[in-house]
Amino acid sequence: MANVIDITGLPPERVVFTPSPLAELGAALHALSEPGHHPGLHGWVTATNAALKTDLADRLCEADILWRSSRSDILLPARPGATLAEDLDELDKIDDERFVAAAFEITCSPRYTRLTPSPLVDAGERARIREMAAARGPRQAAFTDRMLTDPDGLRVWLRRLFEDCEEAFFGDIWRRVSIQLAADARHKTELLRRKGLAETLSATSRALWLEDTQDHSGSTRIVLDKLAQGRTTAFADPSDPGVTFLPTSFGWPHLVFAHAQGWRPVLQYPVASPELPAPAALELVQQRLEALGHPMRMQLCRTLSRGPHSTGELAEAFGITPPEVSRHIATLKKAGLIQTRRRGRYVLHQLDLQVVARLGSDFLEGVLR
């Protein structure tokens, strides 16, 4: 499985490496909401969450559907500014229909890679978004309702939330990490100029490479090794062709790829890889690997690593029946890889990341990438 960006005919200067304050804030918010994904940030997450004022913590909980399970496309700008205010100014220029559609483009959906109507104008899409949010919790459902009924008001609310994050903790973070991220972007840009894209991709992530096809099309593609499938082109946005790479100090082990139709492809890559705990004993590894021997269960693990999902959500996302999902979940749960809890009428399943970390860092990185 892989994600592919067709860059055939793209001039080298349209491949851009640059830091983004908004993307880095999105990565930081994800780490705060899902610390199990980022064991190397445990100390920072604990200290930052403890220092948050109650009002800000509550508002972050309301909006976490935008960054918890996956990163909303609105948090990954293709043309970043030098400051968070500049990134937010560009975000303000997007019309409501496009903004709301992008806000809810999250990975547990087969609709991501094809054009769909905005939930502001399509009743079916609106119902789907509300059902998905309801499975996340009452606060997330209320946030979604506000976005759908008063997008202008909630966009103002969301900008104030990000500005309050900057004042509370992110301003200090950005002053500290922006130098490192800018240096990495300059290094990759210079490497691209001197050595070419293939070597630059290799230096960016071991999960990236350049592929030149040998058939009559002669196409050139950037390939991302992920437990997901996606396909786009560097010319997806005809007004701004290219590919944007955003370095992050918070991202490992994620390799975040925004590739909705009509949007310029954006890839956020980590600049550091902390060590994980030692794997479990061989016998336990063998027992759990047997449960992961089915390719569908591997795909389910990728989705369940990003947050809790219901059986119905998983069935829709992967095009299989709910009973099939239940059988796969039962196998994973028997191996101790899945946690299950009930929230109202929903039964939600989630990958136990501590168990996965003991299983091995390669597998953990693979499902979280």
Short mmCIF file of C-alpha atoms in Angstrom, two decimals:
data_model
loop_
_atom_site.label_atom_id
_atom_site.label_comp_id
_atom_site.label_asym_id
_atom_site.label_seq_id
_atom_site.Cartn_x
_atom_site.Cartn_y
_atom_site.Cartn_z
CA MET A 1 0.00 0.00 0.00
CA ALA A 2 1.20 3.50 -0.71
CA ASN A 3 0.25 7.09 -1.35
CA VAL A 4 1.36 8.53 -4.66
CA ILE A 5 1.90 12.09 -5.91
CA ASP A 6 2.28 12.35 -9.67
CA ILE A 7 4.83 15.12 -10.34
CA THR A 8 5.36 14.47 -14.06
CA GLY A 9 6.41 17.73 -15.71
CA LEU A 10 6.65 19.65 -12.44
CA PRO A 11 9.57 22.15 -12.35
CA PRO A 12 11.94 21.45 -9.42
CA GLU A 13 11.36 24.92 -7.96
CA ARG A 14 7.68 23.99 -7.36
CA VAL A 15 8.77 21.49 -4.69
CA VAL A 16 8.91 23.62 -1.57
CA PHE A 17 10.34 22.92 1.88
CA THR A 18 9.22 25.46 4.48
CA PRO A 19 8.08 25.55 8.12
CA SER A 20 4.52 26.51 9.07
CA PRO A 21 3.47 27.90 12.46
CA LEU A 22 -0.12 26.67 11.98
CA ALA A 23 1.00 23.16 10.98
CA GLU A 24 3.35 23.03 13.98
CA LEU A 25 0.52 24.14 16.28
CA GLY A 26 -1.65 21.38 14.79
CA ALA A 27 1.09 18.83 15.49
CA ALA A 28 1.48 20.10 19.07
CA LEU A 29 -2.28 19.94 19.68
CA HIS A 30 -2.37 16.38 18.35
CA ALA A 31 0.45 15.39 20.73
CA LEU A 32 -1.43 16.96 23.67
CA SER A 33 -4.62 15.06 22.83
CA GLU A 34 -2.96 11.72 21.95
CA PRO A 35 0.20 11.42 24.10
CA GLY A 36 0.31 7.67 23.48
CA HIS A 37 1.39 8.41 19.91
CA HIS A 38 4.42 10.36 21.14
CA PRO A 39 6.23 8.64 24.04
CA GLY A 40 9.25 10.91 23.55
CA LEU A 41 7.11 13.95 24.39
CA HIS A 42 5.66 12.59 27.62
CA GLY A 43 7.32 15.20 29.85
CA TRP A 44 6.29 18.12 27.66
CA VAL A 45 2.71 16.86 27.29
CA THR A 46 2.31 16.38 31.04
CA ALA A 47 3.70 19.81 31.91
CA THR A 48 1.75 21.64 29.20
CA ASN A 49 -1.58 20.00 29.96
CA ALA A 50 -1.12 20.68 33.68
CA ALA A 51 -0.47 24.37 33.01
CA LEU A 52 -3.50 24.95 30.74
CA LYS A 53 -6.24 27.11 32.16
CA THR A 54 -9.53 25.27 32.52
CA ASP A 55 -11.33 27.39 29.92
CA LEU A 56 -8.66 26.81 27.28
CA ALA A 57 -8.47 23.08 28.05
CA ASP A 58 -12.25 22.80 27.67
CA ARG A 59 -12.24 24.62 24.33
CA LEU A 60 -9.42 22.42 23.03
CA CYS A 61 -11.47 19.36 23.96
CA GLU A 62 -14.43 20.75 22.00
CA ALA A 63 -12.41 21.22 18.82
CA ASP A 64 -10.12 18.19 19.00
CA ILE A 65 -11.99 16.44 16.18
CA LEU A 66 -9.81 18.64 13.93
CA TRP A 67 -6.51 17.14 15.11
CA ARG A 68 -6.99 14.11 17.36
CA SER A 69 -7.69 11.09 15.13
CA SER A 70 -6.11 12.78 12.15
CA ARG A 71 -5.10 16.26 11.06
CA SER A 72 -7.69 18.42 9.32
CA ASP A 73 -6.51 19.85 6.01
CA ILE A 74 -7.07 23.40 7.25
CA LEU A 75 -4.11 22.88 9.61
CA LEU A 76 -1.69 22.07 6.77
CA PRO A 77 -1.22 25.24 4.68
CA ALA A 78 0.32 24.85 1.24
CA ARG A 79 1.75 28.39 1.35
CA PRO A 80 2.75 28.99 4.99
CA GLY A 81 3.42 32.41 6.46
CA ALA A 82 6.21 33.46 8.79
CA THR A 83 3.88 33.85 11.78
CA LEU A 84 0.78 32.14 13.09
CA ALA A 85 -1.19 35.33 12.40
CA GLU A 86 -0.19 35.18 8.73
CA ASP A 87 -1.25 31.54 8.46
CA LEU A 88 -4.58 32.37 10.10
CA ASP A 89 -5.09 35.35 7.79
CA GLU A 90 -4.76 33.01 4.79
CA LEU A 91 -7.18 30.59 6.42
CA ASP A 92 -9.71 33.41 6.79
CA LYS A 93 -9.69 33.90 3.01
CA ILE A 94 -11.18 30.45 2.32
CA ASP A 95 -14.94 30.60 1.71
CA ASP A 96 -17.25 28.88 4.20
CA GLU A 97 -18.22 25.91 2.04
CA ARG A 98 -14.62 25.02 1.22
CA PHE A 99 -13.47 25.68 4.80
CA VAL A 100 -16.10 23.43 6.40
CA ALA A 101 -15.57 20.66 3.84
CA ALA A 102 -11.81 20.76 4.50
CA ALA A 103 -12.27 20.93 8.27
CA PHE A 104 -14.03 17.57 8.30
CA GLU A 105 -11.83 15.77 5.78
CA ILE A 106 -10.52 13.13 8.16
CA THR A 107 -9.05 9.79 7.27
CA CYS A 108 -11.79 7.43 8.47
CA SER A 109 -13.76 8.05 5.28
CA PRO A 110 -13.65 6.66 1.75
CA ARG A 111 -14.80 10.06 0.46
CA TYR A 112 -11.52 11.84 1.11
CA THR A 113 -9.97 11.15 -2.27
CA ARG A 114 -12.95 12.19 -4.36
CA LEU A 115 -14.86 15.44 -4.72
CA THR A 116 -17.86 15.56 -2.41
CA PRO A 117 -20.32 18.37 -1.75
CA SER A 118 -19.84 20.61 1.25
CA PRO A 119 -21.89 19.61 4.31
CA LEU A 120 -23.16 23.18 4.34
CA VAL A 121 -25.17 22.53 1.18
CA ASP A 122 -25.68 18.74 1.09
CA ALA A 123 -28.04 17.12 3.61
CA GLY A 124 -26.55 13.63 3.22
CA GLU A 125 -23.00 14.81 3.85
CA ARG A 126 -24.21 16.91 6.77
CA ALA A 127 -25.89 13.88 8.36
CA ARG A 128 -22.75 11.78 7.87
CA ILE A 129 -20.55 14.41 9.52
CA ARG A 130 -22.92 14.73 12.48
CA GLU A 131 -23.06 10.95 12.97
CA MET A 132 -19.27 10.73 12.86
CA ALA A 133 -18.93 13.56 15.39
CA ALA A 134 -21.54 12.02 17.70
CA ALA A 135 -19.40 8.88 17.97
CA ARG A 136 -16.52 11.06 19.20
CA GLY A 137 -18.45 12.52 22.12
CA PRO A 138 -21.00 15.19 23.09
CA ARG A 139 -18.56 18.09 22.99
CA GLN A 140 -17.33 17.15 19.57
CA ALA A 141 -20.92 16.77 18.38
CA ALA A 142 -21.77 20.23 19.70
CA PHE A 143 -18.71 21.71 18.00
CA THR A 144 -19.74 20.13 14.70
CA ASP A 145 -23.29 21.43 15.00
CA ARG A 146 -21.97 24.93 15.58
CA MET A 147 -19.69 24.66 12.56
CA LEU A 148 -22.59 23.55 10.36
CA THR A 149 -25.15 26.08 11.62
CA ASP A 150 -22.92 29.13 12.18
CA PRO A 151 -19.67 28.68 10.22
CA ASP A 152 -18.75 32.37 10.35
CA GLY A 153 -19.14 32.55 14.11
CA LEU A 154 -17.26 29.34 14.75
CA ARG A 155 -14.42 30.37 12.45
CA VAL A 156 -13.97 33.48 14.60
CA TRP A 157 -14.10 31.23 17.70
CA LEU A 158 -11.51 28.88 16.22
CA ARG A 159 -9.11 31.68 15.35
CA ARG A 160 -9.36 33.02 18.91
CA LEU A 161 -8.66 29.49 20.19
CA PHE A 162 -5.45 29.28 18.17
CA GLU A 163 -4.42 32.78 19.26
CA ASP A 164 -5.01 31.83 22.90
CA CYS A 165 -2.86 28.72 22.38
CA GLU A 166 -0.10 30.96 21.06
CA GLU A 167 -0.30 33.13 24.16
CA ALA A 168 -0.54 30.21 26.58
CA PHE A 169 2.19 27.91 25.29
CA PHE A 170 2.75 27.87 21.55
CA GLY A 171 4.49 31.25 21.26
CA ASP A 172 7.37 30.03 23.40
CA ILE A 173 7.48 26.74 21.51
CA TRP A 174 7.58 28.43 18.11
CA ARG A 175 10.41 30.77 19.15
CA ARG A 176 12.37 27.70 20.23
CA VAL A 177 11.69 25.29 17.36
CA SER A 178 11.27 27.65 14.39
CA ILE A 179 15.05 28.06 14.09
CA GLN A 180 15.54 24.29 13.87
CA LEU A 181 12.68 23.87 11.40
CA ALA A 182 13.86 26.73 9.18
CA ALA A 183 17.39 25.26 9.17
CA ASP A 184 16.04 21.85 8.15
CA ALA A 185 13.95 23.42 5.35
CA ARG A 186 17.00 25.34 4.07
CA HIS A 187 19.09 22.17 4.17
CA LYS A 188 16.48 20.20 2.19
CA THR A 189 16.13 23.05 -0.32
CA GLU A 190 19.87 23.15 -0.88
CA LEU A 191 20.04 19.35 -1.12
CA LEU A 192 17.26 19.47 -3.73
CA ARG A 193 19.19 22.03 -5.75
CA ARG A 194 22.51 20.16 -5.59
CA LYS A 195 21.56 16.46 -5.48
CA GLY A 196 18.05 16.27 -6.89
CA LEU A 197 14.68 15.15 -5.58
CA ALA A 198 15.43 11.44 -5.14
CA GLU A 199 18.23 12.06 -2.64
CA THR A 200 16.26 14.81 -0.92
CA LEU A 201 13.28 12.51 -0.36
CA SER A 202 15.57 9.83 1.04
CA ALA A 203 17.03 12.37 3.47
CA THR A 204 13.53 13.53 4.47
CA SER A 205 12.09 10.13 5.43
CA ARG A 206 12.87 6.47 4.83
CA ALA A 207 9.19 6.14 3.88
CA LEU A 208 9.61 8.45 0.85
CA TRP A 209 11.14 7.75 -2.53
CA LEU A 210 11.02 8.86 -6.16
CA GLU A 211 9.66 6.45 -8.75
CA ASP A 212 10.20 6.84 -12.49
CA THR A 213 7.90 4.49 -14.39
CA GLN A 214 9.29 2.55 -17.33
CA ASP A 215 6.07 2.42 -19.33
CA HIS A 216 5.10 4.64 -22.27
CA SER A 217 3.73 7.34 -19.96
CA GLY A 218 7.15 8.13 -18.54
CA SER A 219 5.55 9.48 -15.38
CA THR A 220 7.45 10.52 -12.26
CA ARG A 221 5.91 9.97 -8.85
CA ILE A 222 6.65 10.61 -5.20
CA VAL A 223 5.72 7.47 -3.23
CA LEU A 224 4.82 7.47 0.48
CA ASP A 225 5.00 4.11 2.22
CA LYS A 226 1.91 4.17 4.44
CA LEU A 227 -0.77 1.69 5.49
CA ALA A 228 -3.27 3.65 3.43
CA GLN A 229 -3.91 4.34 -0.22
CA GLY A 230 -4.16 7.73 -1.85
CA ARG A 231 -3.37 9.25 -5.20
CA THR A 232 -3.06 12.84 -6.29
CA THR A 233 -1.10 15.08 -8.61
CA ALA A 234 1.09 18.10 -8.11
CA PHE A 235 -1.33 19.88 -10.45
CA ALA A 236 -4.40 19.18 -8.28
CA ASP A 237 -4.73 22.92 -7.75
CA PRO A 238 -4.20 24.34 -11.27
CA SER A 239 -3.72 27.84 -9.89
CA ASP A 240 -0.84 26.73 -7.64
CA PRO A 241 0.86 23.53 -8.87
CA GLY A 242 3.52 21.98 -6.68
CA VAL A 243 4.16 19.98 -3.52
CA THR A 244 4.79 21.50 -0.09
CA PHE A 245 6.88 19.77 2.60
CA LEU A 246 6.48 21.02 6.18
CA PRO A 247 9.07 20.00 8.83
CA THR A 248 7.82 19.44 12.38
CA SER A 249 9.54 18.85 15.69
CA PHE A 250 6.40 17.23 17.19
CA GLY A 251 5.39 14.87 14.41
CA TRP A 252 7.33 11.62 14.86
CA PRO A 253 6.29 8.94 13.99
CA HIS A 254 3.56 10.49 11.81
CA LEU A 255 4.05 11.33 8.17
CA VAL A 256 0.95 13.45 7.53
CA PHE A 257 -0.27 13.70 3.95
CA ALA A 258 -3.03 16.09 2.82
CA HIS A 259 -4.15 15.22 -0.69
CA ALA A 260 -7.81 16.16 -1.12
CA GLN A 261 -8.91 16.81 -4.69
CA GLY A 262 -8.50 20.41 -5.72
CA TRP A 263 -5.87 21.13 -3.04
CA ARG A 264 -2.13 21.33 -3.47
CA PRO A 265 -0.50 18.23 -1.89
CA VAL A 266 1.10 18.92 1.49
CA LEU A 267 3.30 16.54 3.45
CA GLN A 268 4.38 17.14 7.04
CA TYR A 269 7.48 15.19 8.05
CA PRO A 270 9.23 14.82 11.43
CA VAL A 271 12.77 16.07 11.93
CA ALA A 272 13.58 13.77 14.88
CA SER A 273 12.90 10.16 15.91
CA PRO A 274 13.05 9.43 19.66
CA GLU A 275 13.70 5.93 20.92
CA LEU A 276 10.84 3.66 21.96
CA PRO A 277 10.78 1.13 24.81
CA ALA A 278 12.27 -2.31 24.17
CA PRO A 279 9.98 -4.81 22.43
CA ALA A 280 8.24 -7.64 24.26
CA ALA A 281 9.50 -11.21 24.58
CA LEU A 282 9.66 -13.24 21.38
CA GLU A 283 6.81 -15.58 22.36
CA LEU A 284 4.46 -12.65 22.99
CA VAL A 285 5.55 -10.99 19.75
CA GLN A 286 4.80 -14.21 17.84
CA GLN A 287 1.38 -14.53 19.46
CA ARG A 288 0.41 -10.99 18.49
CA LEU A 289 1.91 -11.15 15.02
CA GLU A 290 -0.40 -14.07 14.28
CA ALA A 291 -3.34 -11.80 15.02
CA LEU A 292 -1.90 -9.25 12.59
CA GLY A 293 -1.39 -11.74 9.76
CA HIS A 294 -4.46 -10.54 7.87
CA PRO A 295 -4.01 -7.40 5.71
CA MET A 296 -7.43 -6.05 6.68
CA ARG A 297 -6.53 -6.22 10.37
CA MET A 298 -3.37 -4.24 9.63
CA GLN A 299 -5.48 -1.55 7.98
CA LEU A 300 -7.91 -1.54 10.89
CA CYS A 301 -4.98 -1.08 13.27
CA ARG A 302 -3.86 2.00 11.37
CA THR A 303 -7.27 3.62 11.76
CA LEU A 304 -7.69 2.49 15.37
CA SER A 305 -4.27 3.89 16.27
CA ARG A 306 -5.60 7.38 15.53
CA GLY A 307 -8.49 7.23 17.96
CA PRO A 308 -11.63 5.31 18.95
CA HIS A 309 -13.95 4.21 16.14
CA SER A 310 -17.24 2.36 16.06
CA THR A 311 -17.87 -0.82 14.08
CA GLY A 312 -20.13 1.09 11.70
CA GLU A 313 -17.45 3.69 10.97
CA LEU A 314 -14.90 1.00 10.21
CA ALA A 315 -17.30 -0.90 7.99
CA GLU A 316 -17.97 2.24 5.94
CA ALA A 317 -14.31 3.24 5.77
CA PHE A 318 -13.11 -0.14 4.46
CA GLY A 319 -16.13 -1.26 2.45
CA ILE A 320 -16.82 -4.42 4.45
CA THR A 321 -19.83 -5.52 6.53
CA PRO A 322 -20.16 -4.81 10.26
CA PRO A 323 -20.03 -8.56 11.08
CA GLU A 324 -16.71 -8.82 9.23
CA VAL A 325 -15.36 -5.89 11.22
CA SER A 326 -16.55 -7.50 14.45
CA ARG A 327 -14.72 -10.74 13.65
CA HIS A 328 -11.47 -8.90 12.97
CA ILE A 329 -11.89 -6.80 16.12
CA ALA A 330 -12.51 -9.94 18.18
CA THR A 331 -9.23 -11.46 16.91
CA LEU A 332 -7.27 -8.32 17.74
CA LYS A 333 -8.93 -8.01 21.13
CA LYS A 334 -8.15 -11.63 21.99
CA ALA A 335 -4.49 -10.84 21.34
CA GLY A 336 -4.69 -7.90 23.72
CA LEU A 337 -4.14 -5.30 21.00
CA ILE A 338 -7.52 -3.54 21.23
CA GLN A 339 -9.30 -1.62 23.97
CA THR A 340 -13.08 -1.30 23.84
CA ARG A 341 -15.38 1.04 25.72
CA ARG A 342 -19.00 2.13 25.48
CA ARG A 343 -20.11 5.73 25.02
CA GLY A 344 -23.90 5.91 25.05
CA ARG A 345 -25.19 3.80 22.20
CA TYR A 346 -21.75 3.56 20.60
CA VAL A 347 -19.16 0.85 21.25
CA LEU A 348 -15.75 2.30 20.40
CA HIS A 349 -12.56 0.38 19.70
CA GLN A 350 -9.00 1.73 19.90
CA LEU A 351 -5.53 0.29 19.46
CA ASP A 352 -3.60 -0.10 22.72
CA LEU A 353 -0.50 1.89 21.83
CA GLN A 354 1.45 0.80 24.91
CA VAL A 355 1.08 -2.83 23.85
CA VAL A 356 1.99 -1.92 20.28
CA ALA A 357 5.09 -0.06 21.48
CA ARG A 358 6.20 -3.25 23.24
CA LEU A 359 5.47 -5.23 20.10
CA GLY A 360 8.08 -3.26 18.20
CA SER A 361 8.94 0.21 16.99
CA ASP A 362 8.80 -0.74 13.29
CA PHE A 363 5.17 -1.81 13.58
CA LEU A 364 4.25 1.22 15.69
CA GLU A 365 5.84 3.58 13.20
CA GLY A 366 4.14 1.76 10.34
CA VAL A 367 0.61 2.14 11.69
CA LEU A 368 1.12 5.71 12.91
CA ARG A 369 3.01 6.99 9.87
#
